[in-house]
mmCIF file of C-alpha atoms and ligand atoms in Angstrom:
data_model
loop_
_atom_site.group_PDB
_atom_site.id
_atom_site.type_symbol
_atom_site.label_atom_id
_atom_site.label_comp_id
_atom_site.label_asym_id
_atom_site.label_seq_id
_atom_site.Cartn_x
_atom_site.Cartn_y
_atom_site.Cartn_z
ATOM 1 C CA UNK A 44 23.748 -295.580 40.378
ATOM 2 C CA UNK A 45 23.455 -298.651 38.490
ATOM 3 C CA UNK A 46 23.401 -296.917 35.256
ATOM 4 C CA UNK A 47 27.088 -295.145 36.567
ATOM 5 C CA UNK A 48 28.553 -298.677 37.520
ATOM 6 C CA UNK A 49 27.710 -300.243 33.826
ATOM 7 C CA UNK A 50 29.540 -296.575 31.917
ATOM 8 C CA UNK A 51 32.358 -297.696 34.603
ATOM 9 C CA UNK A 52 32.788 -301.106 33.433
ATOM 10 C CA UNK A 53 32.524 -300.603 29.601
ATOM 11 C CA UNK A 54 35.335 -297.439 30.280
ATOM 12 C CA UNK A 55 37.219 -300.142 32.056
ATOM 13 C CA UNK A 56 36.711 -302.826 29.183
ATOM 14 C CA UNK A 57 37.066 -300.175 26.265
ATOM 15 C CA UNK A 58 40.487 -299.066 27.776
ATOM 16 C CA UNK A 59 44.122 -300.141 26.950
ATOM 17 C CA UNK A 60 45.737 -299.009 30.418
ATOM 18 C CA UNK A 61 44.004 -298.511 33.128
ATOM 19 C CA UNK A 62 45.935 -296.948 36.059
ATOM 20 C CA UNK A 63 43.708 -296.916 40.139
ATOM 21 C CA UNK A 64 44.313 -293.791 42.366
ATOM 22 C CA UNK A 65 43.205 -293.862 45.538
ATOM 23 C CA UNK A 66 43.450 -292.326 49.247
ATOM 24 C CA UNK A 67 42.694 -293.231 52.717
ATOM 25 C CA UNK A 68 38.624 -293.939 51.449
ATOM 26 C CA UNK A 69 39.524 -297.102 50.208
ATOM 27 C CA UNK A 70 40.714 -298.478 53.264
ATOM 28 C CA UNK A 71 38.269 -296.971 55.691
ATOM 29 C CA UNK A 72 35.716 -299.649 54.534
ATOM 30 C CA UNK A 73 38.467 -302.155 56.013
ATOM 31 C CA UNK A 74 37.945 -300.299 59.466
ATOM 32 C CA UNK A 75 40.959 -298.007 59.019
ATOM 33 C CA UNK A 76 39.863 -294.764 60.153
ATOM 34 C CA UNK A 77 41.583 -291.575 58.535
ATOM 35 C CA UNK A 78 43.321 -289.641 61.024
ATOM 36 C CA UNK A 79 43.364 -286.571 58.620
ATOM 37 C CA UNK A 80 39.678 -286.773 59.329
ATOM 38 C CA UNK A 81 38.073 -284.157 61.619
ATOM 39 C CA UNK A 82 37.410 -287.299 64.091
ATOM 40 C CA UNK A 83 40.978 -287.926 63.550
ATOM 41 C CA UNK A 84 42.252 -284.534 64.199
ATOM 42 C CA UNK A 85 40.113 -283.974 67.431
ATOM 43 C CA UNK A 86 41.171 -287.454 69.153
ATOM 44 C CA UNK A 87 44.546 -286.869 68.281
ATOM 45 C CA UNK A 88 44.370 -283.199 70.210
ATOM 46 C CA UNK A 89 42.574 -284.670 73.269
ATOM 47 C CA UNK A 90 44.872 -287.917 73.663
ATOM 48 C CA UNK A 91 48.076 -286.891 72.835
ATOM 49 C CA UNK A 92 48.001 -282.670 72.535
ATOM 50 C CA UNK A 93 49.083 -282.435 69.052
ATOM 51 C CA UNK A 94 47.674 -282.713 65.202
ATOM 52 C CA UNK A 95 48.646 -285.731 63.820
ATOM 53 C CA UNK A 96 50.440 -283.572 61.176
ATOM 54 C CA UNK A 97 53.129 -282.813 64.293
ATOM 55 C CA UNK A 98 52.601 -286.261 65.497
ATOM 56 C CA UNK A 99 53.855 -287.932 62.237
ATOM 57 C CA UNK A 100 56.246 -285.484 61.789
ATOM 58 C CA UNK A 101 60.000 -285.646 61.907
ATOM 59 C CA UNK A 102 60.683 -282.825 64.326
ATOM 60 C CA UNK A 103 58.388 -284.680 66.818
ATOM 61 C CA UNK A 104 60.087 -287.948 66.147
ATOM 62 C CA UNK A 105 63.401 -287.131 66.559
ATOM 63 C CA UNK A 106 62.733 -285.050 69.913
ATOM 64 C CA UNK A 107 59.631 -287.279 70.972
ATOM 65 C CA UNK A 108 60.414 -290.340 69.867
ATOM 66 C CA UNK A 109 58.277 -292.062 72.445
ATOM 67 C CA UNK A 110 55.128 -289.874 71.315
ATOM 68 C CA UNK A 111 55.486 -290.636 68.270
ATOM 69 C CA UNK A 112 55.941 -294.263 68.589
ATOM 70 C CA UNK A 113 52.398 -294.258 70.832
ATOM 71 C CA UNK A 114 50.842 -292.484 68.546
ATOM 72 C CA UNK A 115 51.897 -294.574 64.986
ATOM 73 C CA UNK A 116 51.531 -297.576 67.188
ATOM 74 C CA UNK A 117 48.076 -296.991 69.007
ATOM 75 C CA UNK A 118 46.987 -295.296 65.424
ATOM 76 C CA UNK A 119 47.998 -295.889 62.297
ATOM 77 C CA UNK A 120 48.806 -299.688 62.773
ATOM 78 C CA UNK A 121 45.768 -302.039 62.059
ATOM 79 C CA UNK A 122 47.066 -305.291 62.151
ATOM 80 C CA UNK A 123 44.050 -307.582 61.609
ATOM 81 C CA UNK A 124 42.382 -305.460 59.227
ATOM 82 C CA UNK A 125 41.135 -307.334 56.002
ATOM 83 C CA UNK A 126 40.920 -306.255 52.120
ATOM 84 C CA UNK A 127 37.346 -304.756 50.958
ATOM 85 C CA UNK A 128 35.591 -304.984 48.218
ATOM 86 C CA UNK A 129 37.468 -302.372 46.660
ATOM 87 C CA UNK A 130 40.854 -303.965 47.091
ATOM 88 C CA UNK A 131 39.667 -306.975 45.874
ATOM 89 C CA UNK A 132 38.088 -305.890 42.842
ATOM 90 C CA UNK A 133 41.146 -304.091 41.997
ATOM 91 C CA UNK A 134 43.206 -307.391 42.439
ATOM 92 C CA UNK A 135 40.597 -309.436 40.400
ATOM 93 C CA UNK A 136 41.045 -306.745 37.508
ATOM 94 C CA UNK A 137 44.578 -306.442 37.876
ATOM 95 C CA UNK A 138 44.264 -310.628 37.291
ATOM 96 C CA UNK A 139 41.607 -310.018 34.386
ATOM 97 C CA UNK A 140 44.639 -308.081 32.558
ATOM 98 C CA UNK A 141 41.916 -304.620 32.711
ATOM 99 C CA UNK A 142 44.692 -302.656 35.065
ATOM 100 C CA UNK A 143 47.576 -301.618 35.066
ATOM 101 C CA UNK A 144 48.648 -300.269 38.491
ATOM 102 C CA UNK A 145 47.704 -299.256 41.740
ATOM 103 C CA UNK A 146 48.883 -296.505 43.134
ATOM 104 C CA UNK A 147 48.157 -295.842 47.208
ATOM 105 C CA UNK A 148 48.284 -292.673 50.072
ATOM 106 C CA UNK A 149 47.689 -295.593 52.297
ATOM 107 C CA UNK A 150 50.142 -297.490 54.504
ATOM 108 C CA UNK A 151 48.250 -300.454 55.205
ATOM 109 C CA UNK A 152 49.284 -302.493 52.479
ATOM 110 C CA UNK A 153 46.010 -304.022 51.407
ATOM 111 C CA UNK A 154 46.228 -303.626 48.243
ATOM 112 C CA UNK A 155 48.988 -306.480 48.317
ATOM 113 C CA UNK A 156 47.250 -308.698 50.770
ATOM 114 C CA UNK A 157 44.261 -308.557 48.487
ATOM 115 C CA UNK A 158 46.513 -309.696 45.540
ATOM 116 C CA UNK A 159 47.413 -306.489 43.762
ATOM 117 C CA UNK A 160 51.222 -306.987 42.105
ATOM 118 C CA UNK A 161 51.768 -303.755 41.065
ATOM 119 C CA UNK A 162 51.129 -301.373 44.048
ATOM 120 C CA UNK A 163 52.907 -297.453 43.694
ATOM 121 C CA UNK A 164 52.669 -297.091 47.902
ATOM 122 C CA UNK A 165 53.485 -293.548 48.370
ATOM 123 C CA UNK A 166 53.468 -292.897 51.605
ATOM 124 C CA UNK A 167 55.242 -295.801 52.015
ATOM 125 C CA UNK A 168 53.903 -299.037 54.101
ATOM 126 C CA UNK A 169 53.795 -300.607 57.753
ATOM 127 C CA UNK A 170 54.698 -303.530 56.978
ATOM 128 C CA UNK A 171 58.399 -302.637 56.161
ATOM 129 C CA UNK A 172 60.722 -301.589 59.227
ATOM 130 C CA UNK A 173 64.326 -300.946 59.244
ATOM 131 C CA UNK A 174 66.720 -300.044 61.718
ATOM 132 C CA UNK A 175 67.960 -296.696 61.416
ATOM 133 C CA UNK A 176 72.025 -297.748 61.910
ATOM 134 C CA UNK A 177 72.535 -300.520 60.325
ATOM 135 C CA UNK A 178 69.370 -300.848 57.917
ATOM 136 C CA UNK A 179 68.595 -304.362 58.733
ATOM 137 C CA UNK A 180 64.770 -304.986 58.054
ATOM 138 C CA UNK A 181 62.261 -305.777 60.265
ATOM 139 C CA UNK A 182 59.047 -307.119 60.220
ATOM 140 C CA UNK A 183 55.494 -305.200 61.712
ATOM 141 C CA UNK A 184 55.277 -308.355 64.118
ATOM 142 C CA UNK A 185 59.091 -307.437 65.474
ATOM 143 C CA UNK A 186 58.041 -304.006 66.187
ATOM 144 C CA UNK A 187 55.040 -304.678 67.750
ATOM 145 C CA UNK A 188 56.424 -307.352 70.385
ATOM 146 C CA UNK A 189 57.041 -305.185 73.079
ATOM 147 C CA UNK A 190 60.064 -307.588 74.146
ATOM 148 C CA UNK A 191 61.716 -306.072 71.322
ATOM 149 C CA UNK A 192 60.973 -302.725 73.049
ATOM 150 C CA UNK A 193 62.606 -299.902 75.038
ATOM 151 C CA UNK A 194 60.878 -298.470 77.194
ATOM 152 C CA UNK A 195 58.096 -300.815 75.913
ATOM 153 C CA UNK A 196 57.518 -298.309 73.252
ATOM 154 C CA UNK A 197 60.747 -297.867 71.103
ATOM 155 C CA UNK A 198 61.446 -300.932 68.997
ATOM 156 C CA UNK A 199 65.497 -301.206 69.046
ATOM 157 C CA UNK A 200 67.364 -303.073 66.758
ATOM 158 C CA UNK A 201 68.270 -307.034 68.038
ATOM 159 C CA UNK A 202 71.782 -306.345 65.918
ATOM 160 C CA UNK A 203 72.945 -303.130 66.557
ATOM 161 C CA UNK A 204 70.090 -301.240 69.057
ATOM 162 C CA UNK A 205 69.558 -298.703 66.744
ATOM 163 C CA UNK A 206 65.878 -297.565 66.578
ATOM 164 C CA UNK A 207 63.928 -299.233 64.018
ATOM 165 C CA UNK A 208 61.863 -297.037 62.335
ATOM 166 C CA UNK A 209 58.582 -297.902 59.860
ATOM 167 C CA UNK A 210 59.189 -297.179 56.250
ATOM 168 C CA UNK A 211 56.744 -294.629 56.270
ATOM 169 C CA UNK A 212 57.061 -291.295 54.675
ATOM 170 C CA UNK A 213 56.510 -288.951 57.655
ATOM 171 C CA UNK A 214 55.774 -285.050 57.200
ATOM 172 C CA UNK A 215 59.003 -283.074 56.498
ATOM 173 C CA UNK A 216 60.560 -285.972 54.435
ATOM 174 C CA UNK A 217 60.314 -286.672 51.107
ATOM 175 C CA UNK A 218 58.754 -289.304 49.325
ATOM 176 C CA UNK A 219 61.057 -292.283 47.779
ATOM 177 C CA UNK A 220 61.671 -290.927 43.740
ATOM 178 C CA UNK A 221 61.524 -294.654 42.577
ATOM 179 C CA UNK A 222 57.905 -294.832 44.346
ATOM 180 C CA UNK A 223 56.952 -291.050 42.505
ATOM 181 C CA UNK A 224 58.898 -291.576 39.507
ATOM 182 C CA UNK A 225 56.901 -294.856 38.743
ATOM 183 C CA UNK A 226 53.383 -293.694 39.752
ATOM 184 C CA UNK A 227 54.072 -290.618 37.074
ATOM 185 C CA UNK A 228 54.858 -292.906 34.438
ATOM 186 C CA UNK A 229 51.975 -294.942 35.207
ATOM 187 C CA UNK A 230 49.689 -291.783 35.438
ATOM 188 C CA UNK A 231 51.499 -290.083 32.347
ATOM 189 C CA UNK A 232 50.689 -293.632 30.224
ATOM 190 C CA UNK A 233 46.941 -294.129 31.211
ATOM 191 C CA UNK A 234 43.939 -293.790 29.237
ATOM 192 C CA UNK A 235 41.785 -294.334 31.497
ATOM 193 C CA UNK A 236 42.426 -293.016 35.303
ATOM 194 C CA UNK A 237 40.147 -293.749 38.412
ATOM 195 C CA UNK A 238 40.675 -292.245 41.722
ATOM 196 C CA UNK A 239 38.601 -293.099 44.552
ATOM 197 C CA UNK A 240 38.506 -292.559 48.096
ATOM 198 C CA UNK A 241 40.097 -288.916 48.103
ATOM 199 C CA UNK A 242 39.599 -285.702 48.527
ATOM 200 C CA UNK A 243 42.513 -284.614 46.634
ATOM 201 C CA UNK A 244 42.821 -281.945 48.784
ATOM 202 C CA UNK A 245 45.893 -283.579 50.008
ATOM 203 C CA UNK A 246 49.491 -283.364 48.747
ATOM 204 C CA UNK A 247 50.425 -284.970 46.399
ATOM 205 C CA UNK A 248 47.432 -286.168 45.029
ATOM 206 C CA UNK A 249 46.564 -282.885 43.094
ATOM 207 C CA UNK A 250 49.707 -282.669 41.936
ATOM 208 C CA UNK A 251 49.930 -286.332 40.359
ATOM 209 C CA UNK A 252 46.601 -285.371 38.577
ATOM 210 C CA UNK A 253 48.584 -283.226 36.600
ATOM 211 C CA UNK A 254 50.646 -285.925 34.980
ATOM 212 C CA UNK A 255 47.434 -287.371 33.779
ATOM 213 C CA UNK A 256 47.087 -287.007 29.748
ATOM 214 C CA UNK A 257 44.308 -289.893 28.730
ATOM 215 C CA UNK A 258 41.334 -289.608 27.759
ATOM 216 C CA UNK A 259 39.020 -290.712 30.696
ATOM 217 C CA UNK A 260 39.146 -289.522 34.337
ATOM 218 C CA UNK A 261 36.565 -291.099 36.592
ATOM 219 C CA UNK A 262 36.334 -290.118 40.130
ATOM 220 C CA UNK A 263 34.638 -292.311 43.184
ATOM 221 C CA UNK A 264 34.463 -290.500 46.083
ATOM 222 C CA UNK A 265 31.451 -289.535 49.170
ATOM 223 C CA UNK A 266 31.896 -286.285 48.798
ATOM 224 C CA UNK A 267 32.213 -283.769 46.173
ATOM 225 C CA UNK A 268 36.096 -283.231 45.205
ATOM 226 C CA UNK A 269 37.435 -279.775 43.239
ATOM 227 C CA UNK A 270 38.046 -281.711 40.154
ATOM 228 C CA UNK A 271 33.724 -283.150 40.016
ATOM 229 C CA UNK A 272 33.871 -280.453 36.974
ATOM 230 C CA UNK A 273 37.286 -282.190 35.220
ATOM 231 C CA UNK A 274 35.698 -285.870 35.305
ATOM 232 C CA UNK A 275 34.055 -287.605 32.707
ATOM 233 C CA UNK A 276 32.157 -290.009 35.627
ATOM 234 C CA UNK A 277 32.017 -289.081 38.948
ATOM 235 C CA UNK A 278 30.411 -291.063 41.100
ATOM 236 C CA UNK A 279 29.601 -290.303 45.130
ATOM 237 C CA UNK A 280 29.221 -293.652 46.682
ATOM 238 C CA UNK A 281 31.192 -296.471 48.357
ATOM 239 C CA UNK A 282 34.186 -297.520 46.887
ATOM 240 C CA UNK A 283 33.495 -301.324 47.697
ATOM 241 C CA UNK A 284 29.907 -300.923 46.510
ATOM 242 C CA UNK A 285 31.106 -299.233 42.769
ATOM 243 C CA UNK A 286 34.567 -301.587 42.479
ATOM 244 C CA UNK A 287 32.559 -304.264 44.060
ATOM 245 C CA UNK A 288 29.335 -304.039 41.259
ATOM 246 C CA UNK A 289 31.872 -304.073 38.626
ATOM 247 C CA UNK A 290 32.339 -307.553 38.723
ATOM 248 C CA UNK A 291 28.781 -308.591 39.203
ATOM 249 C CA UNK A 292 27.944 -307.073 36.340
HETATM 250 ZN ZN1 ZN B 112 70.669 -302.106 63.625
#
């Protein structure tokens, strides 16, 4: 493992732009569970009926809005959650000048809170809420205060009481082009790419892969991913433990 950390680092030194991918692993060492997981997928059926798929759709949220808004809320907000190692050693390279970008499945904004500048989010991220009239922005506090609430549930607009939505990408919508066009570009200009804490079983992280034309790919993940056989390093460990030894190298 050791020996897989150190080839890490020198790819990471020996590099000229070095571009992170990762999914919803790198946050689950924060405490953020994946509710794509199986665990995920069978508490979602039991508490609320549905797959989180239909949960965080838009069908459901435009003809459930209240099930939706218990769902995101009692789900996919973790308000007190803190950066890992990962995050941070993605910051403190980021800092070193040895990366280029992040880019993130994950809404959690961690990346940021850790210190990462440039952060591709997307799926979007919690922390930005507009209302769906008027656009004003809100903040994840607002949202959450359920004085701001109908219903206790549906956050309304203090302005116009329009619903005020999180700037989340939700299934059926599309992601923001600025958000894709920029973590392509990123993708399409690295020599070195890491992803780490996916599957890529998921859409659209396959499909960025594609955009990839460097010369390294190194993949960090638990479990084995289709593209093991593509990868120069793969490595099937903890994020925070393989960022984190980086940097006590
Ligand atoms: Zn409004």
């Amino acid at each position: 493992m050791d020996e897989k950390i150190k080839r890490l680092s020198e790819l990471i030194h020996h590099s000229k732009n070095t571009v992170f991918f990762g999914g919803a692993g790198v946050s689950t060492e924060s405490g953020i569970p994946d509710f794509r997981s199986e665990k995920g997928l069978y508490a979602a059926q039991k508490a609320y009926g549905h797959s989180p798929e239909t949960l965080l759709s838009h069908s459901l949220f435009v003809e459930k809005p209240e099930l939706f808004f218990r769902y995101y809320q009692e789900n996919l907000i973790a308000l007190h959650a803190k950066p890992n190692a990962a995050h941070l050693a993605l910051a403190k390279l980021e800092q070193q000048g040895l990366l280029h970008a992040v880019i993130t499945q994950n809404i959690d904004g961690l990346h940021q809170e850790a210190g990462s500048q440039r952060v591709y989010e997307l799926h979007g991220s919690n922390w930005r809420q507009y209302c769906m009239d008027c656009s004003k922005n809100y903040t994840l506090p607002y949202i959450l205060d359920e004085a701001h609430c109908k219903d206790k549930l549906i956050p309304i607009c203090e302005v116009c009481g329009g619903i005020v939505r999180p700037e989340v990408v939700l299934y059926e919508e599309s992601l923001d082009d600025t958000v894709v066009s920029g973590a392509i570009e990123a993708i399409a200009k690295a020599d070195l790419l890491i992803v780490g804490g996916t599957s890529l079983a998921v859409y659209p992280a396959a499909g960025l892969l594609r955009y990839f034309k460097g010369k390294n790919l190194v993949l960090i993940n638990k479990t084995k991913t289709p593209y093991d056989g593509e990868a120069q390093l793969c490595i099937h460990d903890s994020l925070g433990k393989v960022l984190g030894g980086i940097s006590t190298l």
